[in-house]
Coordinates of C-alpha atoms and ligand atoms in Angstrom, one line a residue:
M25 CA 156.8 129.1 157.1
H26 CA 155.9 132.6 156.2
H27 CA 156.5 132.8 152.5
S28 CA 158.5 136.0 152.7
L29 CA 161.1 134.2 154.7
E30 CA 161.5 131.8 151.8
I31 CA 162.1 134.7 149.6
T32 CA 164.7 136.0 151.9
T33 CA 166.7 132.8 152.0
Q34 CA 166.2 132.3 148.3
H35 CA 167.1 135.8 147.3
K36 CA 169.9 137.6 148.8
P37 CA 169.0 137.5 152.2
I38 CA 168.9 140.0 154.4
S39 CA 170.1 138.2 157.4
P40 CA 173.8 137.4 157.5
S41 CA 175.1 139.7 154.8
L42 CA 172.9 142.6 155.8
T43 CA 174.1 142.2 159.4
Q44 CA 177.6 142.4 158.2
T45 CA 176.8 145.4 156.1
K46 CA 175.1 146.9 159.0
E47 CA 178.4 146.5 160.9
K48 CA 180.3 148.1 158.1
Q49 CA 177.8 150.9 157.8
M50 CA 178.1 151.7 161.4
A51 CA 181.7 152.5 160.6
K52 CA 180.8 154.4 157.4
S53 CA 177.6 156.3 157.0
P54 CA 175.5 156.1 153.8
E55 CA 176.8 159.6 153.0
T56 CA 180.5 158.8 153.2
E57 CA 180.8 155.1 152.3
H58 CA 181.3 155.9 148.6
P59 CA 183.2 158.8 147.0
N60 CA 180.3 160.4 145.1
K61 CA 177.5 162.3 146.8
A62 CA 174.0 161.2 145.9
F63 CA 170.6 162.4 146.8
G64 CA 167.2 160.7 146.8
W65 CA 164.1 160.1 148.9
A66 CA 164.1 157.3 151.5
A67 CA 161.7 155.7 153.9
K68 CA 163.5 155.8 157.3
D69 CA 161.2 153.3 159.2
K70 CA 158.1 151.2 158.7
S71 CA 155.8 154.2 158.7
G72 CA 156.8 154.1 155.1
V73 CA 156.9 157.9 154.9
L74 CA 159.5 159.0 152.3
S75 CA 161.6 162.1 152.8
P76 CA 164.8 163.6 151.4
F77 CA 168.0 161.5 152.0
H78 CA 171.6 162.2 151.4
F79 CA 173.8 159.1 150.6
S80 CA 176.6 158.2 148.2
R81 CA 177.3 156.2 145.1
R82 CA 180.4 154.2 144.1
D83 CA 182.8 155.5 141.4
N84 CA 182.0 154.2 137.9
G85 CA 184.0 151.0 137.6
D86 CA 185.4 149.5 134.3
N87 CA 182.2 147.5 133.7
D88 CA 179.8 150.1 135.0
V89 CA 177.4 152.6 133.5
T90 CA 176.4 155.7 135.4
V91 CA 172.8 156.6 134.7
K92 CA 171.3 160.0 135.3
I93 CA 167.7 159.1 136.2
L94 CA 164.9 160.8 134.3
Y95 CA 161.9 158.8 135.4
C96 CA 161.1 156.1 137.9
G97 CA 157.9 154.0 138.1
V98 CA 156.2 153.3 141.5
C99 CA 155.7 149.6 141.9
H100 CA 153.6 148.0 144.7
T101 CA 156.8 146.2 145.7
D102 CA 158.1 149.7 146.7
L103 CA 155.1 150.1 148.9
H104 CA 155.4 146.6 150.5
T105 CA 159.1 147.3 151.1
I106 CA 158.8 150.8 152.7
K107 CA 156.1 149.4 155.0
N108 CA 158.2 146.3 155.8
D109 CA 155.3 144.0 154.8
W110 CA 157.6 141.1 154.2
G111 CA 159.8 141.6 157.3
F112 CA 163.1 142.2 155.6
S113 CA 163.3 145.9 154.9
Y114 CA 166.5 147.5 156.0
Y115 CA 166.1 151.2 156.5
P116 CA 166.8 153.7 155.1
V117 CA 165.2 152.3 151.9
V118 CA 165.4 154.3 148.7
P119 CA 162.9 152.4 146.5
G120 CA 162.5 152.4 142.7
H121 CA 163.2 149.7 140.2
E122 CA 161.6 151.0 137.0
I123 CA 164.3 153.4 136.0
V124 CA 164.8 155.2 132.7
G125 CA 167.7 157.6 132.2
I126 CA 170.7 158.7 130.3
A127 CA 174.1 157.0 130.4
T128 CA 176.5 159.8 131.6
K129 CA 179.6 157.6 132.1
V130 CA 180.7 154.3 130.8
G131 CA 183.6 152.2 132.1
K132 CA 186.4 151.1 129.7
N133 CA 185.1 147.6 129.3
V134 CA 181.6 148.7 128.5
T135 CA 180.7 147.7 124.9
K136 CA 176.9 147.9 124.9
F137 CA 176.5 151.5 125.8
R138 CA 177.8 154.9 125.0
E139 CA 177.5 158.2 126.9
G140 CA 174.3 159.8 126.0
D141 CA 172.4 156.6 125.3
R142 CA 168.9 156.2 126.8
V143 CA 168.9 153.2 129.1
G144 CA 166.8 151.3 131.5
V145 CA 167.4 149.6 134.9
G146 CA 164.9 147.2 136.3
V147 CA 164.6 145.1 139.4
I148 CA 168.0 143.4 139.5
T149 CA 171.5 144.8 139.4
G150 CA 173.6 141.8 140.1
S151 CA 173.9 138.0 140.0
C152 CA 176.7 135.4 140.3
Q153 CA 177.0 134.8 136.5
S154 CA 178.0 131.2 137.0
C155 CA 175.1 129.2 138.4
E156 CA 172.6 127.1 136.5
S157 CA 170.1 129.9 136.4
C158 CA 172.6 132.6 135.2
N159 CA 173.8 130.2 132.5
Q160 CA 170.3 130.0 131.2
D161 CA 169.8 133.8 131.1
L162 CA 167.6 133.5 134.2
E163 CA 169.6 135.8 136.5
N164 CA 166.3 136.5 138.2
Y165 CA 166.4 133.1 139.8
C166 CA 170.1 133.3 140.8
P167 CA 170.5 132.6 144.5
Q168 CA 173.1 135.4 144.7
M169 CA 170.9 137.9 142.8
S170 CA 171.0 141.5 144.0
F171 CA 168.0 143.7 143.9
T172 CA 168.2 147.3 142.8
Y173 CA 167.3 148.4 146.3
N174 CA 167.1 147.0 149.9
S175 CA 169.7 144.4 149.0
I176 CA 173.5 143.9 148.9
G177 CA 175.2 144.8 145.7
S178 CA 178.1 143.1 144.0
D179 CA 180.5 145.5 145.8
G180 CA 179.2 144.3 149.2
T181 CA 177.4 147.5 150.0
K182 CA 173.7 148.2 150.3
T183 CA 171.7 149.0 147.2
Y184 CA 169.6 152.2 146.8
G185 CA 167.0 152.5 144.0
G186 CA 165.6 154.9 141.5
Y187 CA 163.9 157.5 143.7
S188 CA 167.3 159.3 143.3
E189 CA 169.2 161.4 140.9
S190 CA 171.6 158.7 139.5
I191 CA 172.6 155.1 139.8
V192 CA 175.8 153.1 139.0
V193 CA 175.1 149.7 137.5
D194 CA 177.1 146.9 135.9
Q195 CA 176.5 147.0 132.2
R196 CA 175.1 143.4 132.2
F197 CA 172.1 144.8 134.2
V198 CA 171.5 147.8 132.0
L199 CA 169.0 147.7 129.2
Q200 CA 168.9 149.4 125.9
F201 CA 165.7 151.5 125.8
P202 CA 164.2 151.2 122.4
E203 CA 163.7 154.3 120.4
G204 CA 159.9 153.9 120.0
L205 CA 159.3 153.8 123.7
P206 CA 158.6 157.0 125.7
S207 CA 160.8 157.4 128.7
D208 CA 158.0 158.1 131.2
S209 CA 155.3 155.7 130.2
G210 CA 157.8 153.1 129.1
A211 CA 159.5 153.0 132.5
P212 CA 157.0 150.7 134.2
L213 CA 157.7 148.0 131.6
L214 CA 161.0 147.4 133.4
C215 CA 159.2 145.7 136.2
A216 CA 155.5 145.5 135.5
G217 CA 156.1 144.7 131.8
I218 CA 158.6 141.9 132.2
T219 CA 156.8 140.4 135.3
V220 CA 153.7 139.7 133.2
Y221 CA 155.5 138.9 129.9
S222 CA 157.8 136.3 131.2
P223 CA 155.2 133.9 132.6
M224 CA 153.0 134.3 129.6
K225 CA 155.9 133.0 127.5
Y226 CA 157.1 130.4 129.9
Y227 CA 153.7 128.9 130.8
G228 CA 152.5 128.9 127.2
M229 CA 149.8 131.5 127.6
T230 CA 150.2 133.1 124.2
E231 CA 148.1 131.0 121.9
P232 CA 145.9 133.5 119.8
G233 CA 142.2 133.2 120.5
K234 CA 142.6 131.7 124.0
H235 CA 140.9 133.4 126.9
L236 CA 143.1 135.1 129.5
G237 CA 141.8 136.4 132.9
V238 CA 143.7 139.2 134.6
A239 CA 143.0 139.5 138.3
G240 CA 143.8 142.9 139.8
L241 CA 143.8 146.0 137.5
G242 CA 146.8 147.9 138.8
G243 CA 150.3 148.4 137.4
L244 CA 151.0 144.8 136.5
G245 CA 147.4 144.0 135.6
H246 CA 146.9 146.8 133.1
V247 CA 150.1 145.9 131.2
A248 CA 149.0 142.2 131.2
V249 CA 145.8 143.3 129.5
K250 CA 147.8 145.1 126.8
I251 CA 150.4 142.3 126.3
G252 CA 147.6 139.7 126.2
K253 CA 145.8 141.6 123.5
A254 CA 149.1 141.9 121.5
F255 CA 149.4 138.1 121.7
G256 CA 145.9 137.8 120.2
L257 CA 144.1 136.6 123.4
K258 CA 140.6 137.4 124.5
V259 CA 141.1 139.2 127.8
T260 CA 138.8 139.5 130.8
V261 CA 139.7 141.7 133.8
I262 CA 138.7 140.4 137.2
S263 CA 138.6 143.3 139.5
S264 CA 137.4 144.4 142.9
S265 CA 136.8 148.0 141.6
P266 CA 133.6 148.4 139.6
S267 CA 134.8 151.9 138.7
K268 CA 137.6 150.6 136.5
E269 CA 135.2 148.8 134.1
D270 CA 134.8 151.6 131.5
E271 CA 138.6 152.3 131.3
A272 CA 139.4 148.6 131.2
I273 CA 137.3 148.1 128.1
N274 CA 137.5 151.4 126.3
R275 CA 141.0 152.5 127.1
L276 CA 143.0 149.4 127.8
G277 CA 141.3 147.2 125.3
A278 CA 140.0 144.4 127.5
D279 CA 137.1 142.4 126.0
S280 CA 135.2 142.0 129.2
F281 CA 135.2 142.9 132.9
L282 CA 134.1 140.9 135.9
V283 CA 133.6 142.4 139.3
S284 CA 134.9 139.8 141.7
S285 CA 132.2 140.6 144.3
D286 CA 129.4 140.1 141.9
P287 CA 128.4 136.4 142.5
Q288 CA 126.0 136.2 139.5
K289 CA 128.6 137.3 136.9
M290 CA 131.3 135.3 138.5
K291 CA 129.1 132.2 138.4
A292 CA 128.2 132.8 134.7
A293 CA 131.9 132.9 133.9
I294 CA 132.8 129.6 135.6
G295 CA 134.9 127.3 133.4
T296 CA 135.5 129.9 130.6
M297 CA 139.1 130.8 130.9
D298 CA 142.3 129.1 129.7
Y299 CA 144.7 131.1 131.7
I300 CA 144.6 133.6 134.6
I301 CA 147.3 136.1 135.6
D302 CA 146.8 137.0 139.3
T303 CA 148.4 140.3 140.2
V304 CA 146.4 141.0 143.4
S305 CA 148.7 142.5 146.0
A306 CA 146.7 141.6 149.1
V307 CA 145.5 138.3 150.6
H308 CA 142.6 137.0 148.6
A309 CA 140.8 133.8 147.8
L310 CA 142.0 131.6 144.9
F311 CA 138.9 129.4 144.9
P312 CA 136.8 131.7 142.7
L313 CA 139.7 132.3 140.3
L314 CA 140.3 128.5 139.9
G315 CA 136.6 128.1 139.2
L316 CA 136.9 130.5 136.3
L317 CA 139.4 128.2 134.6
K318 CA 138.6 125.5 132.1
V319 CA 139.9 121.9 132.6
N320 CA 143.7 122.1 132.1
G321 CA 143.6 125.8 132.9
K322 CA 146.6 127.6 134.4
L323 CA 146.7 130.2 137.1
V324 CA 149.9 132.2 137.5
T325 CA 150.2 134.2 140.7
L326 CA 152.5 137.2 140.6
G327 CA 151.3 139.3 143.6
L328 CA 153.2 139.0 146.9
P329 CA 150.7 139.5 149.7
E330 CA 152.2 139.7 153.2
K331 CA 150.6 136.4 154.3
P332 CA 150.3 133.0 152.5
L333 CA 147.2 132.3 150.4
E334 CA 145.1 129.2 150.9
L335 CA 145.4 126.7 148.0
P336 CA 142.1 124.9 147.3
I337 CA 143.0 121.4 146.2
F338 CA 139.7 120.1 144.9
P339 CA 139.3 122.3 141.8
L340 CA 143.0 121.6 141.0
V341 CA 142.6 117.9 141.1
L342 CA 139.2 117.6 139.6
G343 CA 140.0 119.9 136.7
R344 CA 143.7 119.0 136.1
K345 CA 144.4 122.7 136.8
M346 CA 147.8 124.2 137.6
V347 CA 149.0 127.0 139.9
G348 CA 152.4 128.5 139.3
G349 CA 154.4 131.6 140.1
S350 CA 157.0 133.7 138.4
D351 CA 159.5 136.4 139.4
I352 CA 160.2 139.3 136.9
G353 CA 162.5 137.9 134.1
G354 CA 166.1 137.6 133.0
M355 CA 168.1 140.4 131.3
K356 CA 167.8 138.8 127.8
E357 CA 164.1 138.3 128.1
T358 CA 163.6 141.8 129.5
Q359 CA 165.4 143.3 126.5
E360 CA 163.1 141.1 124.3
M361 CA 160.0 142.4 126.1
L362 CA 161.1 146.0 125.6
E363 CA 161.4 145.4 121.8
F364 CA 158.1 143.6 121.8
C365 CA 156.4 146.5 123.6
A366 CA 158.0 149.1 121.2
K367 CA 156.8 147.1 118.2
H368 CA 153.2 146.8 119.5
N369 CA 153.1 150.3 121.0
I370 CA 152.6 149.1 124.5
T371 CA 153.3 151.5 127.3
A372 CA 151.8 152.0 130.7
D373 CA 149.0 154.4 131.4
I374 CA 150.6 156.7 133.9
E375 CA 150.0 159.5 136.3
L376 CA 153.2 161.5 136.3
I377 CA 154.0 162.9 139.8
K378 CA 156.7 165.1 141.3
M379 CA 159.0 163.6 143.9
D380 CA 157.3 165.5 146.7
E381 CA 154.0 164.0 145.8
I382 CA 155.2 160.4 146.5
N383 CA 153.7 160.0 149.9
T384 CA 150.2 160.9 148.6
A385 CA 150.8 158.5 145.7
M386 CA 151.7 155.7 148.1
E387 CA 148.5 156.3 150.0
R388 CA 146.5 156.0 146.8
L389 CA 148.4 152.9 145.7
A390 CA 147.5 151.3 149.0
K391 CA 143.8 151.9 148.2
S392 CA 144.0 150.5 144.6
D393 CA 143.4 154.1 143.5
V394 CA 145.9 154.2 140.6
R395 CA 145.4 154.7 136.9
Y396 CA 147.4 152.7 136.4
R397 CA 151.0 153.4 137.4
F398 CA 152.5 156.4 139.1
V399 CA 155.8 157.5 137.6
I400 CA 158.0 160.1 139.2
D401 CA 159.4 162.9 137.1
V402 CA 162.7 162.5 138.8
A403 CA 164.9 164.8 136.7
N404 CA 162.4 167.7 136.9
S405 CA 161.4 167.5 140.5
L406 CA 164.2 166.0 142.6
S407 CA 166.4 168.7 144.1
P408 CA 168.3 168.7 147.3
P409 CA 166.7 170.9 150.0
Ligands
NAP3 P1 149.0 147.7 142.1 O1 149.3 148.6 141.0 O2 148.7 148.2 143.5 O3 147.8 146.7 141.7 C1 147.4 145.6 142.5 C2 145.9 145.5 142.2 O4 145.4 144.4 143.0 C3 145.0 146.7 142.7 O5 145.0 147.7 141.7 C4 143.7 146.1 142.8 O6 143.1 145.9 141.5 C5 144.0 144.7 143.3 N1 143.8 144.6 144.8 C6 144.6 145.3 145.7 N2 144.1 145.0 147.0 C7 143.1 144.1 146.8 C8 142.3 143.4 147.7 N3 142.4 143.6 149.1 N4 141.4 142.6 147.2 C9 141.3 142.4 145.9 N5 142.0 143.0 145.0 C10 142.9 143.9 145.4 O7 150.3 146.7 142.3 P2 151.3 146.1 141.2 O8 152.5 147.1 141.2 O9 150.6 145.8 140.0 O10 151.9 144.8 142.0 C11 150.9 143.8 142.3 C12 151.6 142.8 143.2 O11 152.6 142.1 142.4 C13 152.3 143.3 144.4 O12 152.1 142.4 145.5 C14 153.8 143.4 144.0 O13 154.6 143.3 145.1 C15 153.8 142.1 143.2 N6 154.9 142.1 142.2 C16 155.5 140.9 141.9 C17 156.5 140.8 140.9 C18 157.0 139.5 140.5 O14 158.1 139.4 139.9 N7 156.3 138.4 140.8 C19 156.9 142.0 140.3 C20 156.3 143.2 140.6 C21 155.3 143.3 141.6 P3 141.5 146.0 141.4 O15 141.2 147.4 141.8 O16 141.3 145.8 139.9 O17 140.8 145.0 142.2
ZN4 ZN1 158.3 146.1 140.7

């Protein structure tokens, strides 16, 4: 089965409930289904081209926080979704799940936030709160989980993300944004940061002095380098872009750099790594990566290419190696990760763009030409036409 279909059935599926929503939405347009006018940029079809879009947001409920969006990071997941790479995009799609903003309204049951607080919103904005995963602070694995966009929210309507002026979110899915973190370069931590931090903790990839490989030096990868260094690891980047070597070492703090297409260097590095975090967004071979691992080594795949990867069994069996996966992180761990990054001065290296530069940014992201996360200056560049 195509792996994206598994995601769909696992995670708030698009099929039955989106069909129902589609029916509801035929009755009510995105612009009138809620009382409050909203404005953002949306992809209208699988060309993925983003353009201005008028829609609406719900009233701020008793448990809700309304967030005026300042900055929103551009994740490769946004690109996969606007292009319908996984086959479950439901247009129009307003992407964006690395949101930093200011709480402008809080409901009467909201205890964690006050108006004026700087807050974050990440990849998830709802979960059932009663399943085994939710009970373990793993809302990210809740079968009823709602994503921040292209999903069905707790109120039964379609979710629209952070490429927009504001968002209304249940307080349980809002994060306190630590004082030490800048709003712009801190925003990518809300997806890229937690996505690499969570598996490092869960799979025991934090032992100081051990050797971590990071495959793919983009948004997730460059944060993995920084977090790996903060845990005291030796970090090697495994990249398809020779031009990133100097920055990887001199700016991001990696200890060494391997070009994946250089057979000699790859050969010399066989059996040297304890762990690998694989963030590559496209279909690629796992065989060379598994070869880089020592006996008992662990490879965690985080990228979500549109087609399945081939899993070579021999190196796994003969070296007692392990391949695992991981999906963002729960709310508690995401808060913990933000504090960790604030303490260790970890932020993303960003290229700040205006809203109307997003289509060019997406074209560059598709070519791995990003250093190392685009962030949209939403508050200063989004205005209704
Ligand atoms: P990104 O910024 O585009 O980085 C991906 C990197 O992968 C590129 O910079 C490039 O690095 C490498 N790459 C791309 N195409 C390649 C190819 N054909 N062959 C070899 N290497 C290639 O993307 P991102 O935002 O970090 O996201 C990475 C992936 O993780 C995406 O698939 C995204 O959907 C997924 N994701 C998963 C989670 C999760 O919870 N598991 C969360 C967020 C994102 P080099 O130039 O160094 O080779
Ligand atoms: Zn993301």
